[in-house]
Short mmCIF file of C-alpha atoms in Angstrom, two decimals:
data_model
loop_
_atom_site.label_atom_id
_atom_site.label_comp_id
_atom_site.label_asym_id
_atom_site.label_seq_id
_atom_site.Cartn_x
_atom_site.Cartn_y
_atom_site.Cartn_z
CA MET N 164 -20.53 225.55 -79.12
CA THR N 165 -23.40 225.67 -81.62
CA PRO N 166 -25.50 222.51 -82.10
CA GLU N 167 -24.19 222.23 -85.68
CA ARG N 168 -20.61 222.35 -84.52
CA THR N 169 -21.33 219.88 -81.73
CA LEU N 170 -22.76 217.35 -84.16
CA SER N 171 -19.90 217.89 -86.63
CA SER N 172 -17.34 217.38 -83.89
CA ILE N 173 -18.87 214.07 -82.84
CA ARG N 174 -19.21 212.95 -86.45
CA VAL N 175 -15.59 213.64 -87.34
CA GLY N 176 -14.22 212.27 -84.05
CA LEU N 177 -16.25 209.08 -84.08
CA GLY N 178 -15.86 208.66 -87.83
CA VAL N 179 -12.09 208.86 -87.66
CA LEU N 180 -12.03 206.32 -84.82
CA PHE N 181 -14.32 204.07 -86.90
CA LEU N 182 -12.04 204.31 -89.93
CA VAL N 183 -8.91 203.69 -87.88
CA ARG N 184 -10.39 200.66 -86.11
CA THR N 185 -11.89 199.02 -89.20
CA THR N 186 -8.84 199.40 -91.42
CA ILE N 187 -5.14 198.72 -91.25
CA GLY N 188 -4.93 202.17 -89.65
CA ALA N 189 -5.46 200.36 -86.34
CA ARG N 190 -1.76 199.51 -86.45
CA LEU N 191 -0.96 203.21 -86.24
CA VAL N 192 -2.36 203.21 -82.71
CA GLY N 193 -0.74 199.91 -81.74
CA LEU N 194 -3.79 197.68 -82.27
CA ALA N 195 -3.91 194.41 -84.17
CA SER N 196 -5.21 194.52 -87.72
CA PRO N 197 -4.61 191.37 -89.75
CA ASN N 198 -6.02 192.77 -93.00
CA TRP N 199 -6.32 196.08 -94.79
CA LEU N 200 -10.02 196.03 -93.98
CA TYR N 201 -11.39 194.49 -90.77
CA GLY N 202 -13.45 191.37 -91.43
CA TRP N 203 -12.00 190.73 -94.89
CA PRO N 204 -12.62 187.00 -95.44
CA SER N 205 -9.57 184.87 -94.65
CA GLY N 206 -11.10 181.57 -95.67
CA GLY N 207 -10.91 179.93 -92.26
CA TRP N 208 -13.85 178.39 -90.42
CA HIS N 209 -15.88 180.49 -88.03
CA PRO N 210 -19.29 180.30 -86.41
CA SER N 211 -21.76 182.97 -87.48
CA VAL N 212 -24.77 184.57 -85.87
CA PHE N 213 -27.99 182.62 -86.64
CA GLY N 214 -25.85 180.22 -88.69
CA ILE N 215 -25.99 182.52 -91.72
CA ALA N 216 -22.58 182.49 -93.40
CA LEU N 217 -22.27 185.14 -96.10
CA PRO N 218 -20.27 184.31 -99.27
CA SER N 219 -16.76 185.77 -99.49
CA THR N 220 -17.71 188.09 -102.34
CA VAL N 221 -20.52 189.57 -100.25
CA MET N 222 -18.15 190.00 -97.30
CA CYS N 223 -15.62 191.80 -99.49
CA ALA N 224 -18.34 194.08 -100.85
CA LEU N 225 -19.58 194.85 -97.32
CA CYS N 226 -16.05 195.73 -96.15
CA VAL N 227 -15.52 198.09 -99.10
CA LEU N 228 -18.96 199.70 -98.74
CA ARG N 229 -18.40 200.15 -95.02
CA THR N 230 -15.14 201.97 -95.66
CA LEU N 231 -16.54 204.17 -98.44
CA GLY N 232 -19.52 205.01 -96.23
CA ALA N 233 -17.22 205.90 -93.35
CA VAL N 234 -15.09 208.17 -95.55
CA ALA N 235 -18.22 209.99 -96.77
CA PHE N 236 -19.42 210.26 -93.16
CA VAL N 237 -16.13 211.81 -91.99
CA ILE N 238 -15.75 214.32 -94.81
CA GLY N 239 -19.39 215.36 -94.53
CA TYR N 240 -20.61 214.14 -97.91
CA ARG N 241 -24.11 212.62 -97.70
CA VAL N 242 -23.60 212.12 -93.99
CA ARG N 243 -26.82 210.23 -93.24
CA LEU N 244 -26.42 207.79 -96.12
CA GLY N 245 -22.71 207.34 -95.52
CA GLY N 246 -23.15 206.75 -91.79
CA LEU N 247 -25.97 204.27 -92.25
CA VAL N 248 -24.07 202.36 -94.95
CA ALA N 249 -20.91 202.28 -92.81
CA GLY N 250 -22.73 201.25 -89.65
CA LEU N 251 -25.10 198.68 -91.11
CA CYS N 252 -22.57 197.06 -93.49
CA GLY N 253 -20.11 196.95 -90.61
CA LEU N 254 -22.63 195.31 -88.30
CA ALA N 255 -23.32 192.70 -90.98
CA VAL N 256 -19.57 191.99 -91.12
CA LEU N 257 -19.44 191.65 -87.33
CA THR N 258 -22.12 188.94 -87.38
CA GLN N 259 -19.80 186.77 -89.44
CA ASP N 260 -17.25 186.15 -86.71
CA PRO N 261 -19.00 186.53 -83.35
CA LEU N 262 -16.02 185.12 -81.46
CA ALA N 263 -14.11 188.20 -82.58
CA PHE N 264 -16.83 190.46 -81.19
CA PHE N 265 -15.72 193.16 -78.79
CA ASN N 266 -17.54 196.11 -77.33
CA THR N 267 -15.37 198.84 -78.86
CA MET N 268 -16.22 197.69 -82.37
CA TYR N 269 -19.92 197.44 -81.54
CA LEU N 270 -19.93 200.91 -79.93
CA LEU N 271 -18.25 202.47 -82.96
CA HIS N 272 -20.81 200.93 -85.31
CA VAL N 273 -23.96 201.78 -83.36
CA GLY N 274 -22.47 205.19 -82.57
CA VAL N 275 -22.04 205.99 -86.26
CA VAL N 276 -25.63 204.87 -86.92
CA MET N 277 -26.88 207.10 -84.09
CA ILE N 278 -24.95 210.13 -85.35
CA ALA N 279 -26.16 209.51 -88.90
CA LEU N 280 -29.72 209.72 -87.60
CA SER N 281 -29.09 212.87 -85.56
CA ILE N 282 -29.69 216.50 -86.45
CA PRO N 283 -28.25 219.53 -84.64
CA ASP N 284 -31.53 220.40 -82.91
CA ALA N 285 -31.97 216.92 -81.48
CA LEU N 286 -28.88 215.14 -80.22
CA SER N 287 -30.93 212.63 -78.30
CA PRO N 288 -29.68 209.50 -80.17
CA PRO N 289 -26.02 209.81 -79.07
CA ARG N 290 -27.12 211.02 -75.64
CA PHE N 291 -29.38 208.02 -75.12
CA LEU N 292 -26.60 205.74 -76.39
CA VAL N 293 -24.08 207.12 -73.88
CA MET N 294 -26.54 206.92 -70.98
CA SER N 295 -27.59 203.40 -71.90
CA VAL N 296 -23.98 202.20 -72.10
CA TYR N 297 -23.31 203.42 -68.56
CA ALA N 298 -26.60 202.09 -67.23
CA TRP N 299 -26.24 198.62 -68.75
CA ALA N 300 -22.58 198.40 -67.74
CA GLY N 301 -23.58 199.22 -64.16
CA ILE N 302 -26.46 196.74 -64.19
CA ALA N 303 -24.19 193.99 -65.53
CA LYS N 304 -21.89 194.49 -62.56
CA LEU N 305 -24.66 193.99 -60.00
CA ASN N 306 -23.54 190.43 -59.37
CA SER N 307 -21.67 188.76 -56.56
CA ASP N 308 -18.59 188.12 -58.73
CA TRP N 309 -18.07 191.79 -59.34
CA LEU N 310 -19.28 193.22 -56.03
CA SER N 311 -17.10 190.84 -54.03
CA GLY N 312 -14.05 192.22 -55.84
CA ARG N 313 -13.28 188.79 -57.29
CA VAL N 314 -13.43 189.97 -60.90
CA LEU N 315 -11.14 192.93 -60.30
CA PHE N 316 -8.75 190.70 -58.38
CA GLU N 317 -8.61 188.22 -61.27
CA LEU N 318 -8.25 190.98 -63.87
CA ALA N 319 -5.33 192.35 -61.84
CA ALA N 320 -3.83 188.89 -61.51
CA ASP N 321 -3.90 188.16 -65.26
CA GLY N 322 -2.49 191.58 -66.12
CA THR N 323 -5.63 193.05 -67.74
CA ILE N 324 -5.50 195.82 -65.15
CA ARG N 325 -2.16 197.55 -65.30
CA ARG N 326 -0.63 198.64 -62.03
CA GLY N 327 -3.22 196.40 -60.37
CA GLY N 328 -0.98 195.42 -57.48
CA SER N 329 -3.03 197.60 -55.13
CA LEU N 330 -6.05 195.38 -55.80
CA VAL N 331 -4.43 192.37 -54.17
CA GLY N 332 -5.96 193.37 -50.85
CA THR N 333 -9.58 192.21 -50.82
CA THR N 334 -10.92 195.40 -49.23
CA THR N 335 -9.34 197.56 -51.91
CA ALA N 336 -10.86 195.43 -54.66
CA VAL N 337 -14.32 195.55 -53.05
CA VAL N 338 -14.18 199.34 -52.62
CA ALA N 339 -12.99 199.79 -56.22
CA ALA N 340 -15.70 197.44 -57.55
CA ILE N 341 -18.49 199.20 -55.69
CA THR N 342 -17.14 202.63 -56.71
CA VAL N 343 -17.23 201.65 -60.37
CA VAL N 344 -20.84 200.46 -60.10
CA VAL N 345 -21.91 203.64 -58.31
CA ILE N 346 -20.23 205.79 -60.97
CA GLU N 347 -21.74 203.82 -63.88
CA LEU N 348 -25.23 203.88 -62.42
CA SER N 349 -25.02 207.57 -61.44
CA LEU N 350 -23.72 208.91 -64.74
CA PRO N 351 -26.95 208.46 -66.75
CA LEU N 352 -28.91 210.49 -64.21
CA LEU N 353 -26.20 213.15 -63.86
CA LEU N 354 -26.03 213.52 -67.64
CA LEU N 355 -29.79 213.48 -68.11
CA LEU N 356 -30.56 216.39 -65.80
CA ARG N 357 -29.48 219.75 -67.17
CA ARG N 358 -28.49 221.08 -63.75
CA SER N 359 -26.16 218.18 -62.93
CA ARG N 360 -24.85 217.73 -66.50
CA PRO N 361 -21.56 219.61 -65.98
CA ILE N 362 -20.78 217.39 -62.99
CA GLY N 363 -21.75 214.32 -65.02
CA LEU N 364 -19.49 215.37 -67.89
CA VAL N 365 -16.50 215.94 -65.61
CA ALA N 366 -17.14 212.63 -63.82
CA ALA N 367 -17.48 210.75 -67.11
CA VAL N 368 -14.27 212.19 -68.55
CA ALA N 369 -12.39 211.43 -65.33
CA PHE N 370 -13.80 207.90 -65.36
CA HIS N 371 -12.55 207.23 -68.89
CA VAL N 372 -9.17 208.79 -68.18
CA ALA N 373 -8.85 206.42 -65.21
CA LEU N 374 -9.93 203.45 -67.33
CA GLU N 375 -7.36 204.36 -69.98
CA ALA N 376 -4.67 204.53 -67.31
CA PHE N 377 -5.51 201.17 -65.76
CA VAL N 378 -7.19 199.03 -68.43
CA ARG N 379 -6.81 200.73 -71.84
CA PRO N 380 -9.89 199.04 -73.34
CA ASP N 381 -8.99 199.31 -77.04
CA LEU N 382 -10.53 202.57 -78.38
CA PHE N 383 -13.63 202.30 -76.18
CA GLY N 384 -12.77 205.29 -73.99
CA TRP N 385 -11.99 207.47 -77.00
CA ALA N 386 -15.31 206.52 -78.63
CA MET N 387 -17.18 207.36 -75.44
CA LEU N 388 -15.37 210.69 -75.13
CA SER N 389 -16.39 211.51 -78.71
CA LEU N 390 -20.02 210.71 -77.94
CA LEU N 391 -19.93 212.67 -74.67
CA VAL N 392 -19.51 215.84 -76.75
CA ALA N 393 -23.28 215.49 -77.38
CA PHE N 394 -23.79 216.74 -73.82
CA VAL N 395 -21.69 219.87 -74.34
CA GLY N 396 -23.67 223.02 -75.05
CA GLU N 397 -27.40 223.51 -75.05
CA GLN N 398 -29.87 221.84 -77.35
CA LYS N 399 -33.59 222.32 -77.54
CA PRO N 400 -35.30 220.26 -74.86
CA ARG N 401 -37.05 218.03 -77.36
CA MET N 402 -36.26 214.35 -76.83
CA LEU N 403 -36.74 213.02 -80.35
CA SER N 404 -37.62 216.16 -82.18
CA ARG N 405 -37.25 216.89 -85.84
CA MET Q 238 -43.28 212.70 -95.06
CA VAL Q 239 -39.52 212.14 -95.41
CA ARG Q 240 -38.89 213.96 -92.13
CA ASP Q 241 -41.54 211.85 -90.42
CA SER Q 242 -39.79 208.68 -91.56
CA ILE Q 243 -36.46 210.04 -90.27
CA VAL Q 244 -37.98 210.83 -86.89
CA LEU Q 245 -39.52 207.37 -86.78
CA SER Q 246 -36.28 205.62 -87.78
CA ARG Q 247 -34.45 207.65 -85.12
CA ALA Q 248 -36.91 206.56 -82.44
CA VAL Q 249 -36.74 202.93 -83.57
CA ALA Q 250 -32.93 202.97 -83.61
CA VAL Q 251 -32.75 204.48 -80.12
CA ALA Q 252 -35.25 201.96 -78.73
CA LEU Q 253 -33.51 199.05 -80.45
CA ILE Q 254 -29.90 199.90 -79.62
CA CYS Q 255 -30.43 201.35 -76.15
CA VAL Q 256 -33.17 199.10 -74.78
CA VAL Q 257 -34.36 196.14 -76.84
CA LEU Q 258 -31.03 194.58 -77.88
CA PRO Q 259 -29.28 195.03 -74.50
CA LEU Q 260 -32.35 193.77 -72.62
CA SER Q 261 -32.77 190.69 -74.81
CA SER Q 262 -29.05 190.00 -74.63
CA TYR Q 263 -29.16 190.37 -70.84
CA ILE Q 264 -32.14 188.04 -70.56
CA ASP Q 265 -30.75 185.31 -72.83
CA GLY Q 266 -27.58 185.23 -70.74
CA SER Q 267 -25.07 185.97 -73.52
CA SER Q 268 -24.85 189.68 -72.49
CA ALA Q 269 -22.98 190.29 -75.75
CA LEU Q 270 -24.97 193.44 -76.59
CA SER Q 271 -25.58 194.69 -73.05
CA TRP Q 272 -22.24 196.38 -72.39
CA SER Q 273 -21.25 193.78 -69.80
CA MET Q 274 -17.51 194.26 -70.34
CA TYR Q 275 -15.37 193.11 -67.41
CA SER Q 276 -18.43 192.27 -65.27
CA HIS Q 277 -17.54 188.59 -64.95
CA ALA Q 278 -14.27 186.68 -64.92
CA SER Q 279 -15.56 183.44 -66.38
CA SER Q 280 -13.23 181.20 -68.35
CA TYR Q 281 -13.47 178.31 -70.77
CA ARG Q 282 -11.45 175.50 -72.30
CA VAL Q 283 -11.87 173.34 -75.38
CA ARG Q 284 -11.02 169.66 -75.42
CA ILE Q 285 -10.75 167.89 -78.77
CA THR Q 286 -10.35 164.14 -79.05
CA ALA Q 287 -9.90 162.24 -82.30
CA ARG Q 288 -10.43 158.49 -82.67
CA ASP Q 289 -8.25 156.76 -85.26
CA ALA Q 290 -9.04 153.70 -87.38
CA ASP Q 291 -7.25 151.37 -84.93
CA GLY Q 292 -9.54 152.54 -82.13
CA SER Q 293 -6.94 154.66 -80.35
CA PHE Q 294 -7.73 158.14 -79.10
CA ARG Q 295 -5.64 161.28 -79.54
CA GLU Q 296 -5.93 164.68 -77.91
CA ILE Q 297 -5.71 167.54 -80.40
CA ALA Q 298 -4.67 171.00 -79.22
CA PRO Q 299 -7.24 173.70 -80.06
CA THR Q 300 -4.33 175.91 -81.09
CA ARG Q 301 -3.60 173.48 -83.92
CA VAL Q 302 -7.20 173.63 -85.11
CA ALA Q 303 -7.05 177.44 -84.89
CA GLU Q 304 -4.80 177.41 -87.96
CA SER Q 305 -7.86 176.44 -90.03
CA CYS Q 306 -10.10 179.12 -88.54
CA SER Q 307 -10.73 182.78 -89.10
CA GLU Q 308 -8.77 185.39 -87.19
CA GLY Q 309 -11.37 185.92 -84.46
CA THR Q 310 -12.10 182.24 -83.98
CA ALA Q 311 -8.39 181.40 -83.98
CA THR Q 312 -7.84 183.96 -81.23
CA ALA Q 313 -10.63 182.39 -79.17
CA LEU Q 314 -9.16 178.89 -79.64
CA ALA Q 315 -5.51 179.78 -79.04
CA GLY Q 316 -4.43 178.39 -75.69
CA ALA Q 317 -7.91 177.06 -74.99
CA ASP Q 318 -6.58 173.62 -74.04
CA HIS Q 319 -6.31 175.23 -70.57
CA PHE Q 320 -8.92 177.45 -68.96
CA ARG Q 321 -8.59 180.94 -70.37
CA GLY Q 322 -10.57 184.14 -70.12
CA GLY Q 323 -12.30 185.85 -72.98
CA GLY Q 324 -15.61 187.15 -74.20
CA SER Q 325 -18.83 185.28 -74.73
CA VAL Q 326 -18.34 181.84 -76.31
CA GLY Q 327 -22.05 181.33 -76.89
CA SER Q 328 -21.56 181.21 -80.65
CA LEU Q 329 -18.85 178.56 -80.25
CA ARG Q 330 -21.13 176.57 -77.93
CA ALA Q 331 -23.84 176.66 -80.58
CA ASN Q 332 -21.43 175.59 -83.32
CA LEU Q 333 -19.31 172.86 -81.75
CA ASP Q 334 -20.46 170.49 -84.48
CA GLY Q 335 -18.95 172.82 -87.06
CA LEU Q 336 -15.66 172.85 -85.18
CA ALA Q 337 -15.68 169.04 -85.08
CA GLU Q 338 -16.19 169.05 -88.85
CA VAL Q 339 -13.15 171.31 -89.26
CA VAL Q 340 -11.06 168.79 -87.31
CA CYS Q 341 -12.37 166.00 -89.53
CA THR Q 342 -11.33 167.82 -92.69
CA THR Q 343 -7.88 168.76 -91.40
CA ASP Q 344 -6.99 165.47 -89.69
CA ALA Q 345 -6.96 162.72 -92.28
CA ALA Q 346 -6.35 159.97 -89.71
CA ALA Q 347 -9.41 160.73 -87.61
CA VAL Q 348 -12.41 158.41 -87.89
CA SER Q 349 -14.47 160.44 -85.46
CA VAL Q 350 -14.01 163.59 -83.43
CA ASP Q 351 -15.38 164.70 -80.07
CA VAL Q 352 -15.28 168.36 -79.07
CA VAL Q 353 -16.04 169.44 -75.50
CA LEU Q 354 -16.44 173.02 -74.33
CA ASP Q 355 -16.11 173.56 -70.57
CA GLU Q 356 -17.23 176.95 -69.26
CA ARG Q 357 -16.20 177.81 -65.72
CA PRO Q 358 -18.05 180.63 -63.94
CA SER Q 359 -15.94 183.06 -61.96
CA ASN Q 360 -17.68 181.89 -58.80
CA PRO Q 361 -15.84 178.62 -57.98
CA SER Q 362 -18.82 177.26 -56.08
CA LEU Q 363 -20.87 177.07 -59.28
CA PRO Q 364 -20.57 173.97 -61.51
CA LEU Q 365 -18.85 173.77 -64.89
CA ARG Q 366 -21.11 174.12 -67.91
CA THR Q 367 -20.13 171.40 -70.34
CA THR Q 368 -21.29 171.15 -73.95
CA SER Q 369 -20.09 168.51 -76.38
CA ALA Q 370 -20.40 167.46 -79.99
CA HIS Q 371 -19.52 164.22 -81.78
CA ARG Q 372 -18.91 163.84 -85.48
CA ASP Q 373 -18.12 160.80 -87.61
CA CYS Q 374 -15.55 161.76 -90.22
CA ARG Q 375 -16.18 159.06 -92.77
#
């Protein structure tokens, strides 16, 4: 796959996911979407980041601009401008209801910003994003709650993990918890090194397929799979090159 | 010149999104931007008490207050009269006074409102983190 085609594939894949998740299109994939555009002001009270509550008219404008930017980003018209408008307007919308914050939405927004700033010869922004997600997710799980299997046990008990009956045994939960941490902390290194990259890609795809089967974390896995395309094919070995 | 600015903005974005924001979020304890999904099983509950003019106290279900809140906030408040799981409630903790004000405006009989947020860590040996706010309605 040529670098141009790689970047286009990520752009279209991630852009479509972004559009689906931030519009009423989310219902097409069985996800909740109370309004035509995500974040459209409903008039109810909500806390906001830094206590800055934007007026409704500004919120409406941000939602529309975000959608127009995302459409331009997907169809390939003024990709950089469209992606930055979509990502930054969307992030501004997300600050207005932090209790509604979830990682899939954040990943889609920062992912679109990263792709907007990428060029075919330097796919380092999405690559760094993918590696940092795995690394931080692994670091966050280096705590006694997770490593003891308690978190997995509770997630299985409340139904977050489907088919989680096998986690009832403490040993199984501990082994599964440690395995997840090892995978998440190994993936950045496997993906970083050219020689181990194919193994890293296969492991990452298998990891997300397993997550989809057991947890189905919104569109998170699909967004990560889109970004993982940045590791397919060869790019020039310049980290942040022009 | 334009290309230089693009390279610079790319480097800044990578540093910000991949390192600075997750690290600061990790350090401040909210972990909202550090990809900490599913790493803890902490839970929280919200207790709302209104005092009427005759001095009596009433418990108000957070679910009832949720009707006056935005979609995301309503989801966080629904069923929160009992301990429930969910994402970071740091923004709710920082804005309990605002929630008390909402109760004041929607409950005409209330003279004052107390809102208490209890956060229970997944490790049962650790203590509850309790934050409260009081607001006079008149």
